[in-house]
Amino acid sequence: MSSATINSTPLLIFVGIVTLTYFCTRKMFGHDPREPPLAPQAIPIVGHMVGLSRSKFNYYVDLSEQTGSPIFTMSLPGQKMYVVANPDLIQTIQKQHKLLAFPPIEAKFASTVCGASLEAQAILDKNVNGDDGDFGLSMESYAAMRAGLKPGSQLDDMNRHMIQEIAKSLDLLQPRKGESRKIGMYGWLRGAITTATTRSVYGPMNPYDDNAIADAFWEFESGLMSILVGFLPSITARKPIAARTKVAEAFEAYYKAGGVQKGSALAQNRYQAEINNNVPLKDIARYEVGGSIAILVNTAPAAFWTLLLLHSHPDVLDDVRKEIDACTETTTENNLTAKAIDITTLKENCPLLLSSYQEVLRFCSMGTSVREVMEDTYLNQWLLKKGAMLQMPSRIIHQNANLWGANVKDFNPRRFLPEEKQNRPRDACFRAFGGGKTLCPGRHFATNEILAVVAIFIARLDMTPVGGDWKLPTTANTNVAAVVMEPDNDIQVEVKTRQGFEDVQWSINLNKSEKTFAMVTEDNVDIE
């Protein structure tokens, strides 16, 4: 009898493990027929993980084309995900921002990425979704950012500081008369934009004026995925975590020295929201490292692709240059020629430049709007289960030939011209800045910065590829936090001053405008 008991023990353990595995697997990967249809995967359980690792942001497009459904289910290890491929459904989702919520996901992301203390995490989690009112760190931080970045005098102040820094960088870049200069185009843009953006946001005591801090930020940014995965971070994410700590310490010193009081309204608003909610200073500094992701990561790639794609289409470049030249104010005094470009004038009088910029964002954006399902609910006829993640990849919408036409995979710089409106889908199908309550609040600042860099670059300089031909770099290593594709390799270019413009003095201005350039549908309505 004893022998029989001993022999049956392994069997009982085995049966127990199998039973437990079955129920865990059923809970994790089970599919209710009322849910959106399951997307196929070549390898059970891990097929989608393999697909995402191989195809990155294009994997969602591939699945959307395979399923043909407006919404489908992806079962991933440890997480059920619904992927939305239809703009009408996206509009419905955006109206249910409490039930299908973004703030809880952002709070988890911010705490992990920034390395926040448990105390700070608890503060951020309090009323994170605003269910009890517009109070708490999460809700007040959103309000602070929107106030500092909405069109008006405060944003104009930031923009004016920014464009003057861009002008300085271009002055330094321009070669002497009769000479040329070779640069890595993406490297130069990222450096110039990092300087211009951070000085306009953080003021004269800007921590990023120290090149070591700027370099540390980009080291941190390049290792975000290893931090997010969270597997043995002291080993797998050692370098980005050390870089993050270095930047956070610089921000802590900045706050202690009173630097924020000399910064922009945006920086002051964010800081005050955190002080009002009793966030420890070390964590305010840590969260600001995460905030730097939002203001820095996507602007340089967008400017890079705009310049690259325009220069690789010479006829379009010539037409854009003519638009810019026509908006340039020229004065001559004592045999000295001065030219001034006003960003407000550009936005009002350069339709091809603006269309090209919007097409770059459509063509190169790969961001995903994310929501958490807070309770079991129905989206039209589909059941969405509590705890699942809802994803709305912009690339699915932007690469949909039924919406954008047969040339959807081509770069068409004239696509967004006013006279082409009847040949493109409604404005809600342009998802480069997300939408709804979580629409990117920095879209106006970023647009002004990109247009300033691109317009003044084109107006002042000729650029040719060192290799002889324009070639688009691959983008397989684009970072997890990016909304615009990042080039895997830089492009070496040769720049020289435009013929006949060698002795010109340049300036960039920003006049006040009562008109808001409507990048997205929400720019025409109040979403506060």
PDB file of N, CA and C in Angstrom, residues 401-470:
ATOM      1  N   ALA A 401      -5.518  51.103 -48.116  1.00  0.00           N
ATOM      2  CA  ALA A 401      -5.761  51.551 -49.492  1.00  0.00           C
ATOM      3  C   ALA A 401      -7.228  51.900 -49.716  1.00  0.00           C
ATOM      4  N   ASN A 402      -8.142  51.285 -48.971  1.00  0.00           N
ATOM      5  CA  ASN A 402      -9.562  51.608 -49.118  1.00  0.00           C
ATOM      6  C   ASN A 402      -9.859  53.033 -48.664  1.00  0.00           C
ATOM      7  N   LEU A 403      -8.995  53.559 -47.782  1.00  0.00           N
ATOM      8  CA  LEU A 403      -9.180  54.928 -47.302  1.00  0.00           C
ATOM      9  C   LEU A 403      -8.403  55.934 -48.132  1.00  0.00           C
ATOM     10  N   TRP A 404      -7.137  55.605 -48.428  1.00  0.00           N
ATOM     11  CA  TRP A 404      -6.224  56.583 -49.026  1.00  0.00           C
ATOM     12  C   TRP A 404      -5.983  56.382 -50.518  1.00  0.00           C
ATOM     13  N   GLY A 405      -6.474  55.291 -51.072  1.00  0.00           N
ATOM     14  CA  GLY A 405      -6.309  55.068 -52.500  1.00  0.00           C
ATOM     15  C   GLY A 405      -5.199  54.085 -52.830  1.00  0.00           C
ATOM     16  N   ALA A 406      -5.101  53.747 -54.101  1.00  0.00           N
ATOM     17  CA  ALA A 406      -4.162  52.729 -54.561  1.00  0.00           C
ATOM     18  C   ALA A 406      -2.707  53.114 -54.325  1.00  0.00           C
ATOM     19  N   ASN A 407      -2.413  54.411 -54.225  1.00  0.00           N
ATOM     20  CA  ASN A 407      -1.029  54.867 -54.022  1.00  0.00           C
ATOM     21  C   ASN A 407      -0.700  55.051 -52.541  1.00  0.00           C
ATOM     22  N   VAL A 408      -1.404  54.359 -51.682  1.00  0.00           N
ATOM     23  CA  VAL A 408      -1.258  54.545 -50.237  1.00  0.00           C
ATOM     24  C   VAL A 408       0.160  54.297 -49.742  1.00  0.00           C
ATOM     25  N   LYS A 409       0.888  53.397 -50.402  1.00  0.00           N
ATOM     26  CA  LYS A 409       2.236  53.065 -49.957  1.00  0.00           C
ATOM     27  C   LYS A 409       3.297  53.982 -50.560  1.00  0.00           C
ATOM     28  N   ASP A 410       2.865  54.947 -51.356  1.00  0.00           N
ATOM     29  CA  ASP A 410       3.789  55.910 -51.960  1.00  0.00           C
ATOM     30  C   ASP A 410       3.789  57.217 -51.171  1.00  0.00           C
ATOM     31  N   PHE A 411       4.925  57.905 -51.211  1.00  0.00           N
ATOM     32  CA  PHE A 411       4.999  59.249 -50.651  1.00  0.00           C
ATOM     33  C   PHE A 411       4.461  60.220 -51.680  1.00  0.00           C
ATOM     34  N   ASN A 412       3.329  60.833 -51.365  1.00  0.00           N
ATOM     35  CA  ASN A 412       2.687  61.778 -52.275  1.00  0.00           C
ATOM     36  C   ASN A 412       2.591  63.135 -51.584  1.00  0.00           C
ATOM     37  N   PRO A 413       3.561  64.017 -51.815  1.00  0.00           N
ATOM     38  CA  PRO A 413       3.608  65.292 -51.093  1.00  0.00           C
ATOM     39  C   PRO A 413       2.433  66.220 -51.361  1.00  0.00           C
ATOM     40  N   ARG A 414       1.659  65.955 -52.411  1.00  0.00           N
ATOM     41  CA  ARG A 414       0.521  66.814 -52.736  1.00  0.00           C
ATOM     42  C   ARG A 414      -0.798  66.266 -52.179  1.00  0.00           C
ATOM     43  N   ARG A 415      -0.732  65.189 -51.432  1.00  0.00           N
ATOM     44  CA  ARG A 415      -1.939  64.508 -50.958  1.00  0.00           C
ATOM     45  C   ARG A 415      -2.813  65.409 -50.074  1.00  0.00           C
ATOM     46  N   PHE A 416      -2.187  66.270 -49.280  1.00  0.00           N
ATOM     47  CA  PHE A 416      -2.932  67.082 -48.321  1.00  0.00           C
ATOM     48  C   PHE A 416      -3.176  68.513 -48.795  1.00  0.00           C
ATOM     49  N   LEU A 417      -2.960  68.768 -50.076  1.00  0.00           N
ATOM     50  CA  LEU A 417      -3.299  70.086 -50.612  1.00  0.00           C
ATOM     51  C   LEU A 417      -4.808  70.311 -50.536  1.00  0.00           C
ATOM     52  N   PRO A 418      -5.238  71.542 -50.324  1.00  0.00           N
ATOM     53  CA  PRO A 418      -6.690  71.814 -50.226  1.00  0.00           C
ATOM     54  C   PRO A 418      -7.476  71.280 -51.418  1.00  0.00           C
ATOM     55  N   GLU A 419      -6.907  71.411 -52.614  1.00  0.00           N
ATOM     56  CA  GLU A 419      -7.634  70.967 -53.807  1.00  0.00           C
ATOM     57  C   GLU A 419      -7.705  69.440 -53.936  1.00  0.00           C
ATOM     58  N   GLU A 420      -6.958  68.714 -53.070  1.00  0.00           N
ATOM     59  CA  GLU A 420      -6.995  67.249 -53.094  1.00  0.00           C
ATOM     60  C   GLU A 420      -7.928  66.671 -52.027  1.00  0.00           C
ATOM     61  N   LYS A 421      -8.669  67.525 -51.356  1.00  0.00           N
ATOM     62  CA  LYS A 421      -9.500  67.074 -50.239  1.00  0.00           C
ATOM     63  C   LYS A 421     -10.473  65.971 -50.644  1.00  0.00           C
ATOM     64  N   GLN A 422     -11.038  66.068 -51.849  1.00  0.00           N
ATOM     65  CA  GLN A 422     -12.015  65.069 -52.287  1.00  0.00           C
ATOM     66  C   GLN A 422     -11.363  63.714 -52.572  1.00  0.00           C
ATOM     67  N   ASN A 423     -10.027  63.676 -52.678  1.00  0.00           N
ATOM     68  CA  ASN A 423      -9.317  62.435 -53.011  1.00  0.00           C
ATOM     69  C   ASN A 423      -8.694  61.756 -51.791  1.00  0.00           C
ATOM     70  N   ARG A 424      -8.978  62.263 -50.605  1.00  0.00           N
ATOM     71  CA  ARG A 424      -8.468  61.631 -49.389  1.00  0.00           C
ATOM     72  C   ARG A 424      -9.602  61.466 -48.391  1.00  0.00           C
ATOM     73  N   PRO A 425      -9.428  60.606 -47.402  1.00  0.00           N
ATOM     74  CA  PRO A 425     -10.508  60.380 -46.444  1.00  0.00           C
ATOM     75  C   PRO A 425     -10.707  61.582 -45.531  1.00  0.00           C
ATOM     76  N   ARG A 426     -11.726  61.523 -44.717  1.00  0.00           N
ATOM     77  CA  ARG A 426     -12.004  62.624 -43.791  1.00  0.00           C
ATOM     78  C   ARG A 426     -10.845  62.802 -42.818  1.00  0.00           C
ATOM     79  N   ASP A 427     -10.780  63.971 -42.208  1.00  0.00           N
ATOM     80  CA  ASP A 427      -9.631  64.341 -41.386  1.00  0.00           C
ATOM     81  C   ASP A 427      -9.395  63.388 -40.222  1.00  0.00           C
ATOM     82  N   ALA A 428     -10.434  62.729 -39.730  1.00  0.00           N
ATOM     83  CA  ALA A 428     -10.279  61.811 -38.591  1.00  0.00           C
ATOM     84  C   ALA A 428      -9.385  60.624 -38.917  1.00  0.00           C
ATOM     85  N   CYS A 429      -9.130  60.376 -40.202  1.00  0.00           N
ATOM     86  CA  CYS A 429      -8.268  59.261 -40.598  1.00  0.00           C
ATOM     87  C   CYS A 429      -6.784  59.617 -40.521  1.00  0.00           C
ATOM     88  N   PHE A 430      -6.477  60.859 -40.222  1.00  0.00           N
ATOM     89  CA  PHE A 430      -5.086  61.271 -40.019  1.00  0.00           C
ATOM     90  C   PHE A 430      -4.787  61.148 -38.533  1.00  0.00           C
ATOM     91  N   ARG A 431      -3.954  60.149 -38.169  1.00  0.00           N
ATOM     92  CA  ARG A 431      -3.791  59.751 -36.769  1.00  0.00           C
ATOM     93  C   ARG A 431      -2.378  59.991 -36.238  1.00  0.00           C
ATOM     94  N   ALA A 432      -1.619  60.858 -36.873  1.00  0.00           N
ATOM     95  CA  ALA A 432      -0.218  61.044 -36.470  1.00  0.00           C
ATOM     96  C   ALA A 432      -0.080  61.564 -35.043  1.00  0.00           C
ATOM     97  N   PHE A 433      -1.083  62.306 -34.555  1.00  0.00           N
ATOM     98  CA  PHE A 433      -1.017  62.868 -33.204  1.00  0.00           C
ATOM     99  C   PHE A 433      -2.004  62.203 -32.251  1.00  0.00           C
ATOM    100  N   GLY A 434      -2.514  61.023 -32.627  1.00  0.00           N
ATOM    101  CA  GLY A 434      -3.511  60.376 -31.802  1.00  0.00           C
ATOM    102  C   GLY A 434      -4.835  61.086 -31.963  1.00  0.00           C
ATOM    103  N   GLY A 435      -5.614  61.137 -30.862  1.00  0.00           N
ATOM    104  CA  GLY A 435      -6.901  61.806 -30.946  1.00  0.00           C
ATOM    105  C   GLY A 435      -7.650  61.754 -29.638  1.00  0.00           C
ATOM    106  N   GLY A 436      -8.745  62.500 -29.589  1.00  0.00           N
ATOM    107  CA  GLY A 436      -9.584  62.508 -28.397  1.00  0.00           C
ATOM    108  C   GLY A 436      -8.921  63.209 -27.229  1.00  0.00           C
ATOM    109  N   LYS A 437      -9.250  62.761 -26.008  1.00  0.00           N
ATOM    110  CA  LYS A 437      -8.735  63.380 -24.786  1.00  0.00           C
ATOM    111  C   LYS A 437      -7.221  63.312 -24.683  1.00  0.00           C
ATOM    112  N   THR A 438      -6.613  62.308 -25.317  1.00  0.00           N
ATOM    113  CA  THR A 438      -5.162  62.143 -25.219  1.00  0.00           C
ATOM    114  C   THR A 438      -4.442  62.603 -26.488  1.00  0.00           C
ATOM    115  N   LEU A 439      -5.103  63.452 -27.267  1.00  0.00           N
ATOM    116  CA  LEU A 439      -4.451  64.063 -28.427  1.00  0.00           C
ATOM    117  C   LEU A 439      -3.155  64.736 -27.989  1.00  0.00           C
ATOM    118  N   CYS A 440      -2.087  64.538 -28.756  1.00  0.00           N
ATOM    119  CA  CYS A 440      -0.779  65.089 -28.395  1.00  0.00           C
ATOM    120  C   CYS A 440      -0.866  66.592 -28.161  1.00  0.00           C
ATOM    121  N   PRO A 441      -0.622  67.065 -26.932  1.00  0.00           N
ATOM    122  CA  PRO A 441      -0.740  68.503 -26.661  1.00  0.00           C
ATOM    123  C   PRO A 441       0.395  69.318 -27.272  1.00  0.00           C
ATOM    124  N   GLY A 442       1.512  68.663 -27.637  1.00  0.00           N
ATOM    125  CA  GLY A 442       2.662  69.378 -28.166  1.00  0.00           C
ATOM    126  C   GLY A 442       2.707  69.481 -29.678  1.00  0.00           C
ATOM    127  N   ARG A 443       1.594  69.156 -30.340  1.00  0.00           N
ATOM    128  CA  ARG A 443       1.603  69.106 -31.807  1.00  0.00           C
ATOM    129  C   ARG A 443       1.888  70.471 -32.431  1.00  0.00           C
ATOM    130  N   HIS A 444       1.386  71.552 -31.832  1.00  0.00           N
ATOM    131  CA  HIS A 444       1.604  72.882 -32.413  1.00  0.00           C
ATOM    132  C   HIS A 444       3.063  73.312 -32.251  1.00  0.00           C
ATOM    133  N   PHE A 445       3.638  73.050 -31.084  1.00  0.00           N
ATOM    134  CA  PHE A 445       5.044  73.385 -30.861  1.00  0.00           C
ATOM    135  C   PHE A 445       5.937  72.589 -31.805  1.00  0.00           C
ATOM    136  N   ALA A 446       5.684  71.284 -31.903  1.00  0.00           N
ATOM    137  CA  ALA A 446       6.498  70.425 -32.773  1.00  0.00           C
ATOM    138  C   ALA A 446       6.384  70.859 -34.227  1.00  0.00           C
ATOM    139  N   THR A 447       5.173  71.193 -34.656  1.00  0.00           N
ATOM    140  CA  THR A 447       4.973  71.625 -36.046  1.00  0.00           C
ATOM    141  C   THR A 447       5.759  72.898 -36.342  1.00  0.00           C
ATOM    142  N   ASN A 448       5.692  73.862 -35.438  1.00  0.00           N
ATOM    143  CA  ASN A 448       6.459  75.095 -35.650  1.00  0.00           C
ATOM    144  C   ASN A 448       7.953  74.823 -35.720  1.00  0.00           C
ATOM    145  N   GLU A 449       8.439  73.935 -34.864  1.00  0.00           N
ATOM    146  CA  GLU A 449       9.870  73.639 -34.848  1.00  0.00           C
ATOM    147  C   GLU A 449      10.304  72.942 -36.132  1.00  0.00           C
ATOM    148  N   ILE A 450       9.536  71.964 -36.557  1.00  0.00           N
ATOM    149  CA  ILE A 450       9.890  71.224 -37.774  1.00  0.00           C
ATOM    150  C   ILE A 450       9.837  72.137 -38.995  1.00  0.00           C
ATOM    151  N   LEU A 451       8.791  72.945 -39.096  1.00  0.00           N
ATOM    152  CA  LEU A 451       8.677  73.859 -40.236  1.00  0.00           C
ATOM    153  C   LEU A 451       9.805  74.887 -40.229  1.00  0.00           C
ATOM    154  N   ALA A 452      10.195  75.343 -39.042  1.00  0.00           N
ATOM    155  CA  ALA A 452      11.297  76.306 -38.958  1.00  0.00           C
ATOM    156  C   ALA A 452      12.596  75.695 -39.468  1.00  0.00           C
ATOM    157  N   VAL A 453      12.911  74.488 -38.991  1.00  0.00           N
ATOM    158  CA  VAL A 453      14.150  73.820 -39.415  1.00  0.00           C
ATOM    159  C   VAL A 453      14.135  73.564 -40.914  1.00  0.00           C
ATOM    160  N   VAL A 454      13.049  72.964 -41.399  1.00  0.00           N
ATOM    161  CA  VAL A 454      12.974  72.569 -42.806  1.00  0.00           C
ATOM    162  C   VAL A 454      12.986  73.792 -43.722  1.00  0.00           C
ATOM    163  N   ALA A 455      12.180  74.788 -43.409  1.00  0.00           N
ATOM    164  CA  ALA A 455      12.056  75.946 -44.306  1.00  0.00           C
ATOM    165  C   ALA A 455      13.350  76.738 -44.398  1.00  0.00           C
ATOM    166  N   ILE A 456      13.964  77.030 -43.274  1.00  0.00           N
ATOM    167  CA  ILE A 456      15.180  77.844 -43.308  1.00  0.00           C
ATOM    168  C   ILE A 456      16.339  77.049 -43.899  1.00  0.00           C
ATOM    169  N   PHE A 457      16.357  75.742 -43.679  1.00  0.00           N
ATOM    170  CA  PHE A 457      17.388  74.875 -44.276  1.00  0.00           C
ATOM    171  C   PHE A 457      17.271  74.923 -45.800  1.00  0.00           C
ATOM    172  N   ILE A 458      16.060  74.731 -46.299  1.00  0.00           N
ATOM    173  CA  ILE A 458      15.836  74.726 -47.742  1.00  0.00           C
ATOM    174  C   ILE A 458      16.118  76.100 -48.346  1.00  0.00           C
ATOM    175  N   ALA A 459      15.755  77.146 -47.627  1.00  0.00           N
ATOM    176  CA  ALA A 459      15.951  78.495 -48.148  1.00  0.00           C
ATOM    177  C   ALA A 459      17.426  78.867 -48.237  1.00  0.00           C
ATOM    178  N   ARG A 460      18.248  78.359 -47.301  1.00  0.00           N
ATOM    179  CA  ARG A 460      19.644  78.799 -47.202  1.00  0.00           C
ATOM    180  C   ARG A 460      20.635  77.865 -47.893  1.00  0.00           C
ATOM    181  N   LEU A 461      20.329  76.567 -47.907  1.00  0.00           N
ATOM    182  CA  LEU A 461      21.359  75.586 -48.243  1.00  0.00           C
ATOM    183  C   LEU A 461      20.947  74.652 -49.372  1.00  0.00           C
ATOM    184  N   ASP A 462      21.927  74.209 -50.128  1.00  0.00           N
ATOM    185  CA  ASP A 462      21.779  73.082 -51.050  1.00  0.00           C
ATOM    186  C   ASP A 462      22.379  71.857 -50.373  1.00  0.00           C
ATOM    187  N   MET A 463      21.772  70.704 -50.572  1.00  0.00           N
ATOM    188  CA  MET A 463      22.237  69.488 -49.912  1.00  0.00           C
ATOM    189  C   MET A 463      22.240  68.335 -50.904  1.00  0.00           C
ATOM    190  N   THR A 464      23.328  67.587 -50.923  1.00  0.00           N
ATOM    191  CA  THR A 464      23.439  66.414 -51.793  1.00  0.00           C
ATOM    192  C   THR A 464      23.980  65.244 -50.977  1.00  0.00           C
ATOM    193  N   PRO A 465      23.594  64.008 -51.338  1.00  0.00           N
ATOM    194  CA  PRO A 465      24.101  62.842 -50.612  1.00  0.00           C
ATOM    195  C   PRO A 465      25.549  62.555 -50.988  1.00  0.00           C
ATOM    196  N   VAL A 466      26.361  62.232 -50.006  1.00  0.00           N
ATOM    197  CA  VAL A 466      27.775  61.949 -50.267  1.00  0.00           C
ATOM    198  C   VAL A 466      27.915  60.733 -51.179  1.00  0.00           C
ATOM    199  N   GLY A 467      27.023  59.771 -51.040  1.00  0.00           N
ATOM    200  CA  GLY A 467      27.101  58.552 -51.849  1.00  0.00           C
ATOM    201  C   GLY A 467      26.634  58.714 -53.274  1.00  0.00           C
ATOM    202  N   GLY A 468      26.055  59.846 -53.613  1.00  0.00           N
ATOM    203  CA  GLY A 468      25.628  60.089 -54.985  1.00  0.00           C
ATOM    204  C   GLY A 468      24.136  59.973 -55.207  1.00  0.00           C
ATOM    205  N   ASP A 469      23.458  59.101 -54.474  1.00  0.00           N
ATOM    206  CA  ASP A 469      22.016  58.895 -54.647  1.00  0.00           C
ATOM    207  C   ASP A 469      21.325  58.956 -53.290  1.00  0.00           C
ATOM    208  N   TRP A 470      20.089  59.447 -53.321  1.00  0.00           N
ATOM    209  CA  TRP A 470      19.296  59.440 -52.092  1.00  0.00           C
ATOM    210  C   TRP A 470      18.739  58.046 -51.857  1.00  0.00           C
TER     211      TRP A 470
END
